[in-house]
Amino acid sequence: MRVAIASDHAGFVQKDPLADYLRVKGHEVIDCGPRTDDRCDYPDFADKVARLVACGEADRGVLVCGTGLGIAMTADKVAGVRAVPIQTVDFARLCREHNDANVIGLSGRFVSLEDNEAILDVFLTTEFAGGRHAERVAKMMREDDPEFAGVPLDFGM
């Protein structure tokens, strides 16, 4: 599998070890930076990974920042990307089985390297379950659905 990886300065300490771990597992790794732990802006690096996944040059994306939150939120703005911040193996499995997530945001400050490796193993090996989840993912990925155009925001509350 071709995996794009990036971090910000807060996730940098885990980025290279995670990239090496992926290589040992037989994955091709595209390192999108940064090259040092100098302060940097995570949106710049999240966007690179997200665009590689969206255009099909990478099968999955791995992002690491302090929490995994902001970097995943940024990646999720790219059309075709389903990015999620994940801190547990169980959530990694569910984000793949139920949501067909293709980019993961990991915490470099609150989750150990060993736990992030286990999370990656599950994220990269779990298949999308399809079935009832496929329709939900399709709805999630709609960009502009005329069925919802003009729907009043008054929900009777």
PDB file of C-alpha atoms in Angstrom:
ATOM      1  CA  MET A   1       0.000   0.000   0.000  1.00  0.00           C
ATOM      2  CA  ARG A   2       1.216   3.535  -0.740  1.00  0.00           C
ATOM      3  CA  VAL A   3       0.932   5.695   2.395  1.00  0.00           C
ATOM      4  CA  ALA A   4       1.510   9.457   2.559  1.00  0.00           C
ATOM      5  CA  ILE A   5       2.672  10.736   5.941  1.00  0.00           C
ATOM      6  CA  ALA A   6       3.254  14.169   7.448  1.00  0.00           C
ATOM      7  CA  SER A   7       3.256  15.959  10.770  1.00  0.00           C
ATOM      8  CA  ASP A   8       3.734  19.323  12.360  1.00  0.00           C
ATOM      9  CA  HIS A   9       6.415  20.154  14.921  1.00  0.00           C
ATOM     10  CA  ALA A  10       4.362  18.588  17.752  1.00  0.00           C
ATOM     11  CA  GLY A  11       4.038  15.269  15.907  1.00  0.00           C
ATOM     12  CA  PHE A  12       7.496  15.305  14.362  1.00  0.00           C
ATOM     13  CA  VAL A  13       9.060  13.104  17.044  1.00  0.00           C
ATOM     14  CA  GLN A  14       6.785  10.226  15.945  1.00  0.00           C
ATOM     15  CA  LYS A  15       6.600  10.887  12.186  1.00  0.00           C
ATOM     16  CA  ASP A  16       9.925   9.364  11.153  1.00  0.00           C
ATOM     17  CA  PRO A  17       9.621   6.306  13.438  1.00  0.00           C
ATOM     18  CA  LEU A  18       6.084   5.707  12.117  1.00  0.00           C
ATOM     19  CA  ALA A  19       7.313   6.063   8.527  1.00  0.00           C
ATOM     20  CA  ASP A  20      10.075   3.524   9.250  1.00  0.00           C
ATOM     21  CA  TYR A  21       7.523   1.210  10.877  1.00  0.00           C
ATOM     22  CA  LEU A  22       5.337   1.405   7.765  1.00  0.00           C
ATOM     23  CA  ARG A  23       8.300   0.602   5.520  1.00  0.00           C
ATOM     24  CA  VAL A  24       9.192  -2.445   7.637  1.00  0.00           C
ATOM     25  CA  LYS A  25       5.575  -3.590   7.230  1.00  0.00           C
ATOM     26  CA  GLY A  26       6.071  -3.442   3.440  1.00  0.00           C
ATOM     27  CA  HIS A  27       4.328  -0.181   2.641  1.00  0.00           C
ATOM     28  CA  GLU A  28       5.640   2.441   0.238  1.00  0.00           C
ATOM     29  CA  VAL A  29       5.889   5.708   2.173  1.00  0.00           C
ATOM     30  CA  ILE A  30       5.613   9.206   0.747  1.00  0.00           C
ATOM     31  CA  ASP A  31       7.060  11.583   3.354  1.00  0.00           C
ATOM     32  CA  CYS A  32       5.430  14.997   2.966  1.00  0.00           C
ATOM     33  CA  GLY A  33       7.439  16.623   5.748  1.00  0.00           C
ATOM     34  CA  PRO A  34       8.423  18.464   7.686  1.00  0.00           C
ATOM     35  CA  ARG A  35      12.146  17.725   7.730  1.00  0.00           C
ATOM     36  CA  THR A  36      12.809  19.254  11.177  1.00  0.00           C
ATOM     37  CA  ASP A  37      10.937  19.893  14.405  1.00  0.00           C
ATOM     38  CA  ASP A  38      10.985  23.668  13.846  1.00  0.00           C
ATOM     39  CA  ARG A  39       7.612  25.302  14.510  1.00  0.00           C
ATOM     40  CA  CYS A  40       5.375  24.961  11.463  1.00  0.00           C
ATOM     41  CA  ASP A  41       1.708  25.141  10.526  1.00  0.00           C
ATOM     42  CA  TYR A  42      -0.049  21.767  10.364  1.00  0.00           C
ATOM     43  CA  PRO A  43      -2.511  22.844   7.630  1.00  0.00           C
ATOM     44  CA  ASP A  44       0.358  23.066   5.138  1.00  0.00           C
ATOM     45  CA  PHE A  45       1.338  19.444   5.701  1.00  0.00           C
ATOM     46  CA  ALA A  46      -2.170  18.028   6.159  1.00  0.00           C
ATOM     47  CA  ASP A  47      -3.159  19.498   2.813  1.00  0.00           C
ATOM     48  CA  LYS A  48      -0.263  17.788   1.007  1.00  0.00           C
ATOM     49  CA  VAL A  49      -1.218  14.365   2.346  1.00  0.00           C
ATOM     50  CA  ALA A  50      -4.937  14.887   1.754  1.00  0.00           C
ATOM     51  CA  ARG A  51      -4.389  15.893  -1.880  1.00  0.00           C
ATOM     52  CA  LEU A  52      -2.212  12.844  -2.530  1.00  0.00           C
ATOM     53  CA  VAL A  53      -4.970  10.592  -1.163  1.00  0.00           C
ATOM     54  CA  ALA A  54      -7.735  12.474  -3.012  1.00  0.00           C
ATOM     55  CA  CYS A  55      -5.996  12.165  -6.393  1.00  0.00           C
ATOM     56  CA  GLY A  56      -5.112   8.499  -5.856  1.00  0.00           C
ATOM     57  CA  GLU A  57      -1.332   8.923  -5.629  1.00  0.00           C
ATOM     58  CA  ALA A  58      -1.554   7.538  -2.086  1.00  0.00           C
ATOM     59  CA  ASP A  59      -3.946   4.852  -0.859  1.00  0.00           C
ATOM     60  CA  ARG A  60      -4.056   6.180   2.712  1.00  0.00           C
ATOM     61  CA  GLY A  61      -2.779   9.150   4.650  1.00  0.00           C
ATOM     62  CA  VAL A  62      -1.211   9.358   8.103  1.00  0.00           C
ATOM     63  CA  LEU A  63      -0.960  12.679   9.913  1.00  0.00           C
ATOM     64  CA  VAL A  64       0.594  13.364  13.308  1.00  0.00           C
ATOM     65  CA  CYS A  65       0.218  16.516  15.387  1.00  0.00           C
ATOM     66  CA  GLY A  66      -0.030  17.125  19.120  1.00  0.00           C
ATOM     67  CA  THR A  67      -3.577  15.794  19.384  1.00  0.00           C
ATOM     68  CA  GLY A  68      -4.404  14.507  15.894  1.00  0.00           C
ATOM     69  CA  LEU A  69      -7.427  16.827  15.895  1.00  0.00           C
ATOM     70  CA  GLY A  70      -6.495  19.935  13.915  1.00  0.00           C
ATOM     71  CA  ILE A  71      -4.458  18.061  11.361  1.00  0.00           C
ATOM     72  CA  ALA A  72      -7.373  15.682  10.644  1.00  0.00           C
ATOM     73  CA  MET A  73      -9.871  18.546  10.490  1.00  0.00           C
ATOM     74  CA  THR A  74      -7.708  20.254   7.881  1.00  0.00           C
ATOM     75  CA  ALA A  75      -7.299  17.137   5.744  1.00  0.00           C
ATOM     76  CA  ASP A  76     -11.026  16.444   5.877  1.00  0.00           C
ATOM     77  CA  LYS A  77     -11.718  19.664   3.970  1.00  0.00           C
ATOM     78  CA  VAL A  78     -10.229  18.167   0.781  1.00  0.00           C
ATOM     79  CA  ALA A  79     -12.885  16.605  -1.466  1.00  0.00           C
ATOM     80  CA  GLY A  80     -12.684  12.824  -1.455  1.00  0.00           C
ATOM     81  CA  VAL A  81     -10.945  12.615   1.901  1.00  0.00           C
ATOM     82  CA  ARG A  82     -12.480  11.072   5.002  1.00  0.00           C
ATOM     83  CA  ALA A  83     -10.044  12.066   7.740  1.00  0.00           C
ATOM     84  CA  VAL A  84     -10.514  11.208  11.404  1.00  0.00           C
ATOM     85  CA  PRO A  85      -8.523  11.742  14.576  1.00  0.00           C
ATOM     86  CA  ILE A  86      -7.990   8.374  16.247  1.00  0.00           C
ATOM     87  CA  GLN A  87      -6.549   7.513  19.657  1.00  0.00           C
ATOM     88  CA  THR A  88      -7.568   3.855  20.069  1.00  0.00           C
ATOM     89  CA  VAL A  89      -7.305   0.614  18.140  1.00  0.00           C
ATOM     90  CA  ASP A  90     -11.066   0.059  18.410  1.00  0.00           C
ATOM     91  CA  PHE A  91     -11.814   3.453  16.863  1.00  0.00           C
ATOM     92  CA  ALA A  92      -9.274   2.738  14.098  1.00  0.00           C
ATOM     93  CA  ARG A  93     -11.140  -0.449  13.238  1.00  0.00           C
ATOM     94  CA  LEU A  94     -14.530   1.259  13.294  1.00  0.00           C
ATOM     95  CA  CYS A  95     -13.441   4.246  11.212  1.00  0.00           C
ATOM     96  CA  ARG A  96     -12.405   1.814   8.484  1.00  0.00           C
ATOM     97  CA  GLU A  97     -15.293  -0.676   8.795  1.00  0.00           C
ATOM     98  CA  HIS A  98     -18.091   1.877   9.069  1.00  0.00           C
ATOM     99  CA  ASN A  99     -16.758   5.087   7.504  1.00  0.00           C
ATOM    100  CA  ASP A 100     -14.138   3.950   4.967  1.00  0.00           C
ATOM    101  CA  ALA A 101     -11.738   6.530   6.451  1.00  0.00           C
ATOM    102  CA  ASN A 102      -8.722   7.094   4.218  1.00  0.00           C
ATOM    103  CA  VAL A 103      -6.698   9.543   6.339  1.00  0.00           C
ATOM    104  CA  ILE A 104      -5.925   9.224  10.036  1.00  0.00           C
ATOM    105  CA  GLY A 105      -4.865  11.910  12.496  1.00  0.00           C
ATOM    106  CA  LEU A 106      -2.661  10.614  15.290  1.00  0.00           C
ATOM    107  CA  SER A 107      -1.639  12.252  18.552  1.00  0.00           C
ATOM    108  CA  GLY A 108       2.091  12.603  18.998  1.00  0.00           C
ATOM    109  CA  ARG A 109       1.781  14.028  22.513  1.00  0.00           C
ATOM    110  CA  PHE A 110      -0.916  11.946  24.194  1.00  0.00           C
ATOM    111  CA  VAL A 111      -0.548   8.532  22.531  1.00  0.00           C
ATOM    112  CA  SER A 112       2.649   6.472  22.705  1.00  0.00           C
ATOM    113  CA  LEU A 113       4.563   5.465  19.607  1.00  0.00           C
ATOM    114  CA  GLU A 114       3.772   1.805  20.321  1.00  0.00           C
ATOM    115  CA  ASP A 115       0.045   2.519  20.584  1.00  0.00           C
ATOM    116  CA  ASN A 116       0.135   4.574  17.374  1.00  0.00           C
ATOM    117  CA  GLU A 117       1.864   1.669  15.614  1.00  0.00           C
ATOM    118  CA  ALA A 118      -0.948  -0.654  16.754  1.00  0.00           C
ATOM    119  CA  ILE A 119      -3.521   1.894  15.594  1.00  0.00           C
ATOM    120  CA  LEU A 120      -1.822   2.070  12.185  1.00  0.00           C
ATOM    121  CA  ASP A 121      -1.773  -1.711  11.860  1.00  0.00           C
ATOM    122  CA  VAL A 122      -5.536  -1.806  12.305  1.00  0.00           C
ATOM    123  CA  PHE A 123      -6.168   1.276  10.150  1.00  0.00           C
ATOM    124  CA  LEU A 124      -4.190  -0.183   7.242  1.00  0.00           C
ATOM    125  CA  THR A 125      -5.504  -3.747   7.416  1.00  0.00           C
ATOM    126  CA  THR A 126      -9.192  -3.281   8.189  1.00  0.00           C
ATOM    127  CA  GLU A 127     -11.487  -3.413   5.168  1.00  0.00           C
ATOM    128  CA  PHE A 128     -14.565  -1.259   4.672  1.00  0.00           C
ATOM    129  CA  ALA A 129     -17.638  -3.328   5.575  1.00  0.00           C
ATOM    130  CA  GLY A 130     -19.816  -1.829   2.834  1.00  0.00           C
ATOM    131  CA  GLY A 131     -23.463  -2.901   3.074  1.00  0.00           C
ATOM    132  CA  ARG A 132     -25.565  -0.469   5.075  1.00  0.00           C
ATOM    133  CA  HIS A 133     -22.461   1.656   5.642  1.00  0.00           C
ATOM    134  CA  ALA A 134     -21.884   2.268   1.927  1.00  0.00           C
ATOM    135  CA  GLU A 135     -25.030   4.375   1.543  1.00  0.00           C
ATOM    136  CA  ARG A 136     -24.097   6.419   4.612  1.00  0.00           C
ATOM    137  CA  VAL A 137     -20.592   7.061   3.299  1.00  0.00           C
ATOM    138  CA  ALA A 138     -22.076   8.094  -0.053  1.00  0.00           C
ATOM    139  CA  LYS A 139     -24.347  10.577   1.742  1.00  0.00           C
ATOM    140  CA  MET A 140     -21.404  11.868   3.744  1.00  0.00           C
ATOM    141  CA  MET A 141     -19.413  12.510   0.572  1.00  0.00           C
ATOM    142  CA  ARG A 142     -22.156  14.398  -1.293  1.00  0.00           C
ATOM    143  CA  GLU A 143     -20.927  17.883  -1.978  1.00  0.00           C
ATOM    144  CA  ASP A 144     -24.102  19.565  -3.149  1.00  0.00           C
ATOM    145  CA  ASP A 145     -27.280  17.528  -3.121  1.00  0.00           C
ATOM    146  CA  PRO A 146     -30.318  19.243  -4.659  1.00  0.00           C
ATOM    147  CA  GLU A 147     -32.540  17.032  -2.476  1.00  0.00           C
ATOM    148  CA  PHE A 148     -31.432  19.105   0.497  1.00  0.00           C
ATOM    149  CA  ALA A 149     -31.451  22.484  -1.265  1.00  0.00           C
ATOM    150  CA  GLY A 150     -33.927  24.837   0.325  1.00  0.00           C
ATOM    151  CA  VAL A 151     -34.648  22.589   3.273  1.00  0.00           C
ATOM    152  CA  PRO A 152     -35.758  24.911   6.065  1.00  0.00           C
ATOM    153  CA  LEU A 153     -33.599  24.927   9.163  1.00  0.00           C
ATOM    154  CA  ASP A 154     -36.666  24.898  11.438  1.00  0.00           C
ATOM    155  CA  PHE A 155     -36.755  21.376  12.806  1.00  0.00           C
ATOM    156  CA  GLY A 156     -39.887  21.993  14.878  1.00  0.00           C
ATOM    157  CA  MET A 157     -38.013  22.808  18.047  1.00  0.00           C
TER     158      MET A 157
END
